CSV table of C-alpha atoms in Angstrom, one decimal:
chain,number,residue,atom,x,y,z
A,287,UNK,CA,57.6,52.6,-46.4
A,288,UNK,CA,56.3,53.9,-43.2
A,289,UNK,CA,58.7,53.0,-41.2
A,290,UNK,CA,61.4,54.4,-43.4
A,291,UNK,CA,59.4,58.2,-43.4
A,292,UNK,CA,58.9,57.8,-39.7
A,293,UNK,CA,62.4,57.1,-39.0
A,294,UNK,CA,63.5,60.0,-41.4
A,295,UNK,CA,61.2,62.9,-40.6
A,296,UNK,CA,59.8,62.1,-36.4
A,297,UNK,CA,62.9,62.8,-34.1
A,298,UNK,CA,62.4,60.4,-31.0
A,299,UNK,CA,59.4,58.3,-32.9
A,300,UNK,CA,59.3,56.0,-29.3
A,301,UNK,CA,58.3,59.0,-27.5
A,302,UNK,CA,54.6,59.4,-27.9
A,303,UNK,CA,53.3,61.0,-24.9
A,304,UNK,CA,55.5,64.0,-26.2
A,305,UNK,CA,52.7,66.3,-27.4
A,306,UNK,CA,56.3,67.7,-29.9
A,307,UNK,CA,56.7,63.9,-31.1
A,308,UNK,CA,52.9,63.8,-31.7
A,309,UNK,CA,53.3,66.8,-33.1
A,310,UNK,CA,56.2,65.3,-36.1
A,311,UNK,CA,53.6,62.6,-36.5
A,312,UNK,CA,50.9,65.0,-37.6
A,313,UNK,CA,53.1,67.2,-39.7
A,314,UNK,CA,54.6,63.4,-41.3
A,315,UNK,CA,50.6,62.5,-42.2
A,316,UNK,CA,49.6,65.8,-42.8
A,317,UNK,CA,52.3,66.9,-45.6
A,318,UNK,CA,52.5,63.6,-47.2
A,319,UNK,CA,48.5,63.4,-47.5
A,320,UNK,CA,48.5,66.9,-49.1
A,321,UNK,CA,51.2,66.1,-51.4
A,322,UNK,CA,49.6,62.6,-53.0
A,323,UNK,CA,46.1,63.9,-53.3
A,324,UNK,CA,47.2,66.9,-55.0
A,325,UNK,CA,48.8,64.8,-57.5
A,326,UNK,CA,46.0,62.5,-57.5
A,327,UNK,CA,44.0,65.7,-57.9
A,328,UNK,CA,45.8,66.3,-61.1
A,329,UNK,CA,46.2,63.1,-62.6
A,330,UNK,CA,42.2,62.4,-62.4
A,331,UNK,CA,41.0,66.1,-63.9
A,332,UNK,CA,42.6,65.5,-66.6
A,333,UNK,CA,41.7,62.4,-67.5
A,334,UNK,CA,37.8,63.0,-66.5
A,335,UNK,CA,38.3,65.8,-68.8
A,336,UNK,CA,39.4,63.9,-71.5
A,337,UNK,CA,37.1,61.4,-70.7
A,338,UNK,CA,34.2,63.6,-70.5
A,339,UNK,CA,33.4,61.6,-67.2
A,340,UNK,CA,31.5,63.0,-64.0
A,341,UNK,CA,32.4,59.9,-61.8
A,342,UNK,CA,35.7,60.3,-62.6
A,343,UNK,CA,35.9,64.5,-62.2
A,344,UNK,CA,33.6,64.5,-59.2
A,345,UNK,CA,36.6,61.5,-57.6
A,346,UNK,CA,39.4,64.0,-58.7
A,347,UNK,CA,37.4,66.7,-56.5
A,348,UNK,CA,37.3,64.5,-53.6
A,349,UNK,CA,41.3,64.5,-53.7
A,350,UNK,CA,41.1,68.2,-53.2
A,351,UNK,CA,38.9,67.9,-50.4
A,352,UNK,CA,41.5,65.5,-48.9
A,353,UNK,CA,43.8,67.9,-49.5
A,354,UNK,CA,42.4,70.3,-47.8
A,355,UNK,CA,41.3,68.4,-44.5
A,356,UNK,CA,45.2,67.1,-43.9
A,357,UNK,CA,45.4,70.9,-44.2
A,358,UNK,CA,43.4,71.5,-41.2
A,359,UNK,CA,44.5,68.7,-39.9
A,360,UNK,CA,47.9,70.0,-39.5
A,361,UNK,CA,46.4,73.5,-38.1
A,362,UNK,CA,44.4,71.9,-35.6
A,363,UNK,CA,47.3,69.8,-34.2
A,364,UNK,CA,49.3,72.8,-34.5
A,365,UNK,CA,46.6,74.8,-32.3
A,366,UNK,CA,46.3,71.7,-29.7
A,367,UNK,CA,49.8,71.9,-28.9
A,368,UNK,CA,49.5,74.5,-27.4
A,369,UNK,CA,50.5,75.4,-23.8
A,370,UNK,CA,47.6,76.2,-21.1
A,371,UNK,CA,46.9,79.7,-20.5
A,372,UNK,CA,44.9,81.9,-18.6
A,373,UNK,CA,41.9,81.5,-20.5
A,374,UNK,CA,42.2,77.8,-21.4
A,375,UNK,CA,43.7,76.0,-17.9
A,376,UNK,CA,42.9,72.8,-19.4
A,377,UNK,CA,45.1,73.4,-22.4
A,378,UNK,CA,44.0,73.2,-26.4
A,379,UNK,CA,43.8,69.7,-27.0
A,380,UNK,CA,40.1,69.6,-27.9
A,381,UNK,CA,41.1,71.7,-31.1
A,382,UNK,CA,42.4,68.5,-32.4
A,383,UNK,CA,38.5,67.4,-32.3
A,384,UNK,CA,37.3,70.4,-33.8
A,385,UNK,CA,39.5,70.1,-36.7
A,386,UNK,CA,38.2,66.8,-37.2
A,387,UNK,CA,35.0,67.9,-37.1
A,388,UNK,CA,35.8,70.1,-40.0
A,389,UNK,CA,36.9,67.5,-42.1
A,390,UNK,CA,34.4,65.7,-41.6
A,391,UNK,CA,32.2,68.8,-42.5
A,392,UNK,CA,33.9,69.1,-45.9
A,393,UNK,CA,33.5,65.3,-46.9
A,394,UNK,CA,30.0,65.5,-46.2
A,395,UNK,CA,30.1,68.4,-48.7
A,396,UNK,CA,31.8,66.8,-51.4
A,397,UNK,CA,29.3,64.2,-51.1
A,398,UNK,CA,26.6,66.6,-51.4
A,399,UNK,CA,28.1,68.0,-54.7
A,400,UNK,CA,28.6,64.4,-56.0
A,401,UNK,CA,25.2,63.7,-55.3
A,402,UNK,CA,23.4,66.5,-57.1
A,403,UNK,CA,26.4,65.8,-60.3
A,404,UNK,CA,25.7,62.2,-60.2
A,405,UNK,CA,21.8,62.9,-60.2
A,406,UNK,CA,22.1,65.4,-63.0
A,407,UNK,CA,24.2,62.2,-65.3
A,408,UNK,CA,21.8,60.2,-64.2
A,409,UNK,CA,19.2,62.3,-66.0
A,410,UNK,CA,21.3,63.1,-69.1
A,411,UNK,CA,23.5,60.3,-70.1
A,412,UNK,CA,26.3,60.3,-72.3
A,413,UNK,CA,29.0,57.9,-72.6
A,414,UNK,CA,32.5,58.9,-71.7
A,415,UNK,CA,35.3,58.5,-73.8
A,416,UNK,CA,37.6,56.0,-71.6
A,417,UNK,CA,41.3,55.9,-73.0
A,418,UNK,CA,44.1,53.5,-71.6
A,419,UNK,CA,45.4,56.6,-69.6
A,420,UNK,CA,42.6,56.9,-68.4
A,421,UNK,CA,42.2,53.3,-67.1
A,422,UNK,CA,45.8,53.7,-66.1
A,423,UNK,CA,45.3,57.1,-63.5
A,424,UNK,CA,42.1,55.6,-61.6
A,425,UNK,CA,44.5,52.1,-61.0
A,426,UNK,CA,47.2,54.2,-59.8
A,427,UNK,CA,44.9,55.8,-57.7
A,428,UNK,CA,43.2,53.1,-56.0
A,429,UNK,CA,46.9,51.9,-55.0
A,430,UNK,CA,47.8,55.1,-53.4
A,431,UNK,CA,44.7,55.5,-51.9
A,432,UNK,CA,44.9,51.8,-50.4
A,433,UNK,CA,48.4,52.6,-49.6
A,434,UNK,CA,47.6,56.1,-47.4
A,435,UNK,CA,45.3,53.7,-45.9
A,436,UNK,CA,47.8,51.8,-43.9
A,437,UNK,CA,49.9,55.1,-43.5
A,438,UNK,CA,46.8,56.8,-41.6
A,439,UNK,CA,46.4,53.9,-39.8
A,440,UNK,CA,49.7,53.1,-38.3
A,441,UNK,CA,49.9,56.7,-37.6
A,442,UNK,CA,46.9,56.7,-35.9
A,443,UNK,CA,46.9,53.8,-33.9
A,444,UNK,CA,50.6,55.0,-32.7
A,445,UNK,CA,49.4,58.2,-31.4
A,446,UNK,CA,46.2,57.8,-31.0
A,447,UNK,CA,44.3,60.7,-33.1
A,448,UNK,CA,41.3,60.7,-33.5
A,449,UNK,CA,41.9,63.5,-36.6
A,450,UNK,CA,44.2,60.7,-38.2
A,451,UNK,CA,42.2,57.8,-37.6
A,452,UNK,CA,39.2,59.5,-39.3
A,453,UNK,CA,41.7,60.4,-42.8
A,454,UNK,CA,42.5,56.5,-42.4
A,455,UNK,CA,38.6,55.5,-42.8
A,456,UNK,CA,38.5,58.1,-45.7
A,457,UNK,CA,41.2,56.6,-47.2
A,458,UNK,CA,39.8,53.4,-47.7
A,459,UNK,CA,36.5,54.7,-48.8
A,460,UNK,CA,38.1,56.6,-51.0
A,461,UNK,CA,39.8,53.4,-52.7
A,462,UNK,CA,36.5,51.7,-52.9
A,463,UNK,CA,34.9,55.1,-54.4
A,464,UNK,CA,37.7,54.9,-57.1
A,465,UNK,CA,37.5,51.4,-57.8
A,466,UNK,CA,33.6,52.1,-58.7
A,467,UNK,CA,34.6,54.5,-60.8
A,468,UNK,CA,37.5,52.0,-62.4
A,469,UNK,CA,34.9,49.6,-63.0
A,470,UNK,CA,32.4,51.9,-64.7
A,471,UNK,CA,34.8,53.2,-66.7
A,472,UNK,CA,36.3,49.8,-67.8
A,473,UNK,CA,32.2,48.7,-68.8
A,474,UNK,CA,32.1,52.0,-70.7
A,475,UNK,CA,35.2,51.1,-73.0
A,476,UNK,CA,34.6,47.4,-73.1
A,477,UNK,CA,31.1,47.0,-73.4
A,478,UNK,CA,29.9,50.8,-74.4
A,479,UNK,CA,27.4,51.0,-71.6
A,480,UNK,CA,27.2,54.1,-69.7
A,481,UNK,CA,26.7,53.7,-66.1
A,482,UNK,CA,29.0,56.4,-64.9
A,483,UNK,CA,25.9,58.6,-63.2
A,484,UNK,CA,24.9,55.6,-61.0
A,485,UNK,CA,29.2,54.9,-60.6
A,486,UNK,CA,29.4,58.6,-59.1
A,487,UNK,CA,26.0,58.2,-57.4
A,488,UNK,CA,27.5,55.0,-55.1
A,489,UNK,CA,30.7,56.7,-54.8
A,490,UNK,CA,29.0,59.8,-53.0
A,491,UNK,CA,26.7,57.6,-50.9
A,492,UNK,CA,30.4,56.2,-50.1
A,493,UNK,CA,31.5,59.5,-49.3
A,494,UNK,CA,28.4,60.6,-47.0
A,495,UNK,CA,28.4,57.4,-45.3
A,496,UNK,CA,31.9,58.1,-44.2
A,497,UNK,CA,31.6,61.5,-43.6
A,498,UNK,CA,28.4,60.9,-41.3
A,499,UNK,CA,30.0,58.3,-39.4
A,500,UNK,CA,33.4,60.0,-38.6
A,501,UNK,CA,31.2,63.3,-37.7
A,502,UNK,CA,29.5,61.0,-34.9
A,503,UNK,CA,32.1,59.8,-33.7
A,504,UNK,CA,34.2,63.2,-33.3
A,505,UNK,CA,30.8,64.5,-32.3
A,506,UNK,CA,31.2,61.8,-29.3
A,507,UNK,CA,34.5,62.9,-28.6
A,508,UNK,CA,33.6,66.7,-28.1
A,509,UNK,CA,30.1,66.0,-25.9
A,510,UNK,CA,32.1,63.3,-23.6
A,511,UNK,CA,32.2,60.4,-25.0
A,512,UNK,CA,32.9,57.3,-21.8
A,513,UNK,CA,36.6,55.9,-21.7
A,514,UNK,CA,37.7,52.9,-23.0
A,515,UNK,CA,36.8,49.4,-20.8
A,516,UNK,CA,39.5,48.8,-20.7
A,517,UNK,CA,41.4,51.6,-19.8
A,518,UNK,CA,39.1,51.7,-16.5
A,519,UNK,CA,39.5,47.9,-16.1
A,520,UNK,CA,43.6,49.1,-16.2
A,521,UNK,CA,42.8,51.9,-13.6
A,522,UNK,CA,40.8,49.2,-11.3
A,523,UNK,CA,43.4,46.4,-11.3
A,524,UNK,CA,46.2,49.4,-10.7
A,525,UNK,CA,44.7,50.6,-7.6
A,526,UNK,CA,44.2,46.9,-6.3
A,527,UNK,CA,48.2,47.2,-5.7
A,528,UNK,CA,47.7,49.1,-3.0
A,529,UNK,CA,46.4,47.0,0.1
A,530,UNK,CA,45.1,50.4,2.3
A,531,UNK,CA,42.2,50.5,-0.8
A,532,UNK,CA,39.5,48.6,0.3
A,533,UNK,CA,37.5,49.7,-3.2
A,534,UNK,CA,37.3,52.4,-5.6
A,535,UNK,CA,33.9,53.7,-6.6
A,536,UNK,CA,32.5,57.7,-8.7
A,537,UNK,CA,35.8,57.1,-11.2
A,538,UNK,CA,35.4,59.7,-13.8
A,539,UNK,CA,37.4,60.0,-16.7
A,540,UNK,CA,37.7,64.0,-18.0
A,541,UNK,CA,39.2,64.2,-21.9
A,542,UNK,CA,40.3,67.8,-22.7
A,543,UNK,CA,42.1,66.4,-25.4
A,544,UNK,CA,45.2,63.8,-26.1
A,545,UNK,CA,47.5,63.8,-23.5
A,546,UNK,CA,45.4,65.4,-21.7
A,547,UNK,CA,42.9,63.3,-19.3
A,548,UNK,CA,41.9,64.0,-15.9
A,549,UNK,CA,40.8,61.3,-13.4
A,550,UNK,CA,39.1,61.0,-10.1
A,551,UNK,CA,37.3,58.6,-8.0
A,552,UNK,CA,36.7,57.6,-4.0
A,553,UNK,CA,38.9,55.5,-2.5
A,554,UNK,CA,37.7,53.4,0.5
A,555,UNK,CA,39.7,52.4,3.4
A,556,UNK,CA,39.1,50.9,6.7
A,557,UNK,CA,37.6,53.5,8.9
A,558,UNK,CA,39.8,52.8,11.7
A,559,UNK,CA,42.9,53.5,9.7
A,560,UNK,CA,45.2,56.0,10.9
A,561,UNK,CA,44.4,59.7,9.1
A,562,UNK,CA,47.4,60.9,8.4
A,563,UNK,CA,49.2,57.5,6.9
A,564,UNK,CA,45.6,57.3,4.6
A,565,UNK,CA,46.3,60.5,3.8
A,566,UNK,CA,50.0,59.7,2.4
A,567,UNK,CA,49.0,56.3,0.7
A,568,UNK,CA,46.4,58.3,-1.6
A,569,UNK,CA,48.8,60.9,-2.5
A,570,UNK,CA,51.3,58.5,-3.2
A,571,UNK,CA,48.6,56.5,-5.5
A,572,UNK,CA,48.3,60.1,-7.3
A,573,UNK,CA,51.5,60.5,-8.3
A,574,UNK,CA,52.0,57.0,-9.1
A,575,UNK,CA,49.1,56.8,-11.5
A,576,UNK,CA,50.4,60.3,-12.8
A,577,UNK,CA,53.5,58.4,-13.8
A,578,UNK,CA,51.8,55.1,-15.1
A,579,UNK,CA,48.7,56.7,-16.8
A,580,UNK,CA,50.6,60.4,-17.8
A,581,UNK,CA,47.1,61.5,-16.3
A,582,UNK,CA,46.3,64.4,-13.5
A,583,UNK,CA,44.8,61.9,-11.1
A,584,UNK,CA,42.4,63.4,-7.8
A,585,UNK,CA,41.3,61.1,-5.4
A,586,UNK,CA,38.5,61.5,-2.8
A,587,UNK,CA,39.0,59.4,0.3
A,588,UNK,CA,36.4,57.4,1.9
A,589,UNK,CA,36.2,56.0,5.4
A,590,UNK,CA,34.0,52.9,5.6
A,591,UNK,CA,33.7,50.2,8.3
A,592,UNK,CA,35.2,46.9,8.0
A,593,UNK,CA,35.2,43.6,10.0
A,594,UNK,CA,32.1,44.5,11.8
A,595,UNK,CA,29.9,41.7,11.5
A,596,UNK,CA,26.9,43.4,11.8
A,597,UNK,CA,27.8,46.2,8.9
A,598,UNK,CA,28.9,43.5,6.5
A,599,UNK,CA,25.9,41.4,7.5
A,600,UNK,CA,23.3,44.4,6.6
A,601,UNK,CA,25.7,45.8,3.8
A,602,UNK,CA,25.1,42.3,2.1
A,603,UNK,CA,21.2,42.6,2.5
A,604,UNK,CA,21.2,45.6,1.1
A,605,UNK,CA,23.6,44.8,-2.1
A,606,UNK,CA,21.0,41.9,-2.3
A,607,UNK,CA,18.3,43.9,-2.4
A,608,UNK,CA,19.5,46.0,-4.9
A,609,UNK,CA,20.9,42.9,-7.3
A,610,UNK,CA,17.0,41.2,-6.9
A,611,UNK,CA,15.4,44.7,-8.7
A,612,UNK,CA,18.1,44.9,-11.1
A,613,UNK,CA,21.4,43.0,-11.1
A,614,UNK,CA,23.5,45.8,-12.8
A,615,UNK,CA,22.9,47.7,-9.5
A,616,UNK,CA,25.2,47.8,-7.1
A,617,UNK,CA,25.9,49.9,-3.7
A,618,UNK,CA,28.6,52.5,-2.0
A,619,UNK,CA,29.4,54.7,0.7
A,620,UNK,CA,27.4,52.2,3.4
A,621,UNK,CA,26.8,52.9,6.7
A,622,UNK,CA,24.8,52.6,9.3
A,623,UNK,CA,23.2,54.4,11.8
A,624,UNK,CA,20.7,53.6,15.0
A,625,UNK,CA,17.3,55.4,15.1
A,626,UNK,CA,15.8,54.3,18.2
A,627,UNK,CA,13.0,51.2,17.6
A,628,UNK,CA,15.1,51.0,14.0
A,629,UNK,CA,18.4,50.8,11.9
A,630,UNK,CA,19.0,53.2,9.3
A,631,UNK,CA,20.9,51.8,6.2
A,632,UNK,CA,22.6,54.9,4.1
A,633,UNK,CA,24.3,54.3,0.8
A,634,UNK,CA,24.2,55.5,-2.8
A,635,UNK,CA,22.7,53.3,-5.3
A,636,UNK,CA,24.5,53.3,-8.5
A,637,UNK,CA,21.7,53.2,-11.7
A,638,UNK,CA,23.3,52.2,-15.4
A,639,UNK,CA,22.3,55.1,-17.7
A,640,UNK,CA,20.7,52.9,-19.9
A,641,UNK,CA,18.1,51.6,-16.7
A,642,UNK,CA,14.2,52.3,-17.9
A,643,UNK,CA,13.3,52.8,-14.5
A,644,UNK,CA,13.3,56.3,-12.7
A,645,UNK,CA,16.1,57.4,-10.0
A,646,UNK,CA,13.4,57.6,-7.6
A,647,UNK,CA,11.6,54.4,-8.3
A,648,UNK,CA,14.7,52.3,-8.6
A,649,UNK,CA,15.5,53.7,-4.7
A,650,UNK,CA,11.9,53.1,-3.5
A,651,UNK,CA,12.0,49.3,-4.9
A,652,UNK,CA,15.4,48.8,-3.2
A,653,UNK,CA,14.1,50.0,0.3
A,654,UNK,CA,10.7,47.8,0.3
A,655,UNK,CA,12.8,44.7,-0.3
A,656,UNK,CA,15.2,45.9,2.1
A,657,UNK,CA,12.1,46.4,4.7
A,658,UNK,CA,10.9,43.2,3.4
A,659,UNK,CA,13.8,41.1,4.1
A,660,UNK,CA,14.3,43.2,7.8
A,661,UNK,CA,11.5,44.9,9.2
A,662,UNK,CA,13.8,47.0,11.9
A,663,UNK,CA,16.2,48.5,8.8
A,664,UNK,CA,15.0,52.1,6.7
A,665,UNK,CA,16.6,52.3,4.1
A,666,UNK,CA,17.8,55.9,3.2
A,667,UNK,CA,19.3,56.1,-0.6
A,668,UNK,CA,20.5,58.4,-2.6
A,669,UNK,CA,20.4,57.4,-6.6
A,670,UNK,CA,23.3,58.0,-8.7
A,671,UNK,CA,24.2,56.7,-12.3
A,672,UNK,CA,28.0,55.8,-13.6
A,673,UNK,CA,30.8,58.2,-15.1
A,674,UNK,CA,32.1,55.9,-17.3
């Protein structure tokens, strides 16, 4: 069924690095969405009404909600299509973020209302009057909502939205929320015991749980959350092509959205190599990447010595020195200089973020063992931590 709408409504589906294409999508997931859960919407009032049924009015609410997030869901993709301008030279991808954000605003606030509804059953019970129509709506219900699940998904996952994949998670708490409220309202008829304030009080600690977690995440994305592994690994392996790159070290990964990432790093090559033809090789790694990635790509170059025993002799000391304080350190930009009656070793000293020791303590560890293992080497360090 996806397939089918995709093929009918997205004009050049294949072409997902087209912010238009990505564009269809969202207009595809937003539109459908909005239709279904206002007939979910519907369906549900009335038969919470009829029923007399808080779990079951309190779910139809949470279809408006739904509603109204693929509402600004389709805004905010809207918005972060837009061209760069003047005031915005990175473009208005990060709208996409914020528009998440507000969803995941308003399903925190339908929780809330659940909560306090569910609370106030829970104090007064009653027992609903749960007809076969009834029964009949909320099993509808838990199908479409499993159903919008896989549609989300696949959406999602094809152009990777974060706005998308956060209505997919929804989706699927949604069905479970639902199927709570199916089951309390199959024990009311069958049985005649009324648990339908504790059936809305599980589906709104549903709701909040899902709402929390996608605001985190979204949260993530806005602050600067790191790339993916293995999209670095990619970037790594990628660069190894090109025999002038001795290593790569300070990558950075900027997201202003997506479709919109920005990276840089330092390349090294030989120090003896000729300037000009270095020059070329990293601009042609630029727009190479450019093409592979669909990223605006800067890279720094960095001169370093190679096949001078004596440098790769005290550049593996040092490396050494760092791995014995912590072996997640490791070393760049080495080099060494002569000061008279001793050897100066310079290099930056990379520090995880997650390292318990101080910048400063970390450097002055790695120089005594340094000192330790050479008496004639000083160790001058500068402490750094990761990008990504």
């Amino acid at each position: 069924m996806t397939g089918l709408l995709v093929r009918l409504f997205v004009k050049d589906a294949d072409n997902t690095a087209d912010p238009a294409v990505r564009g269809r999508y969202a207009r595809l997931a937003g539109v459908t969405g909005i239709v279904l859960n206002l007939l979910l919407f519907a369906g549900k009032l009335t038969a919470g009404l009829l029923a007399a049924s808080v779990a079951v009015i309190a779910d139809a609410f949470n279809n408006v909600s739904d509603a109204g997030s693929s509402v600004i869901t389709l805004i905010g993709f809207r918005l972060a299509g837009k061209h760069e301008d003047k005031g915005h030279p990175m473009g208005h991808g990060r709208l996409e973020y914020v528009s998440a954000f507000i969803v995941d605003m308003l399903i925190i606030l339908v929780g809330a209302e659940l909560l306090k509804s569910s609370f106030d059953k829970i104090l007064h019970p009653s027992l609903p009057e749960v007809s076969v129509l009834t029964l009949c709506l909320l099993g509808a219900a838990v199908l479409v909502k499993l159903w919008l699940f896989f549609f989300y998904r696949k959406i999602g996952k094809t152009i990777d939205s974060a706005a998308i994949k956060a209505t997919a998670s929804d989706s699927i708490s949604d069905a479970v929320a639902t199927s709570l409220v199916l089951v309390s309202a199959l024990i009311a008829r069958f049985a005649e015991v009324g648990i339908d304030g504790w059936a809305g009080l599980l589906v709104a600690g549903f709701i909040l749980f899902t709402g929390i977690r996608a605001a985190k995440e979204t949260i993530d994305l806005l602050l600067g959350a790191p790339p993916d592994p293995a999209f670095i690994e990619e970037i790594r392996e990628y660069v190894k092509n090109y025999p002038e790159v001795v290593g790569i070290h300070d990558l950075m990964v900027h997201d202003y959205g997506p479709g919109r990432k920005f990276i840089s790093f330092h390349a090294e090559v030989p120090s003896d190599s000729d300037i000009n033809y270095a020059h070329d090789v990293i601009d042609c790694i630029e727009r190479d990447m450019h093409e592979k990635f669909g990223c605006i790509v800067t890279i720094h170059l960095d001169p370093i010595v190679t096949g001078n025993r004596e440098v790769d002799e005290m550049r593996a000391l040092a490396e050494e020195a760092a791995k014995e304080v912590d072996p997640a350190f490791t070393i760049h930009d080495f080099r060494m200089t002569s000061g008279g009656k001793h050897t100066n070793l310079i290099f930056d000293l990379c520090i995880p973020a997650d390292c318990k020791r101080e910048d400063e303590e970390a450097a002055k560890e790695v120089a005594e063992r340094i000192s330790r293992k050479n008496p004639n080497c000083f160790a001058v360090i500068h402490p750094e931590h990761p990008f990504v």
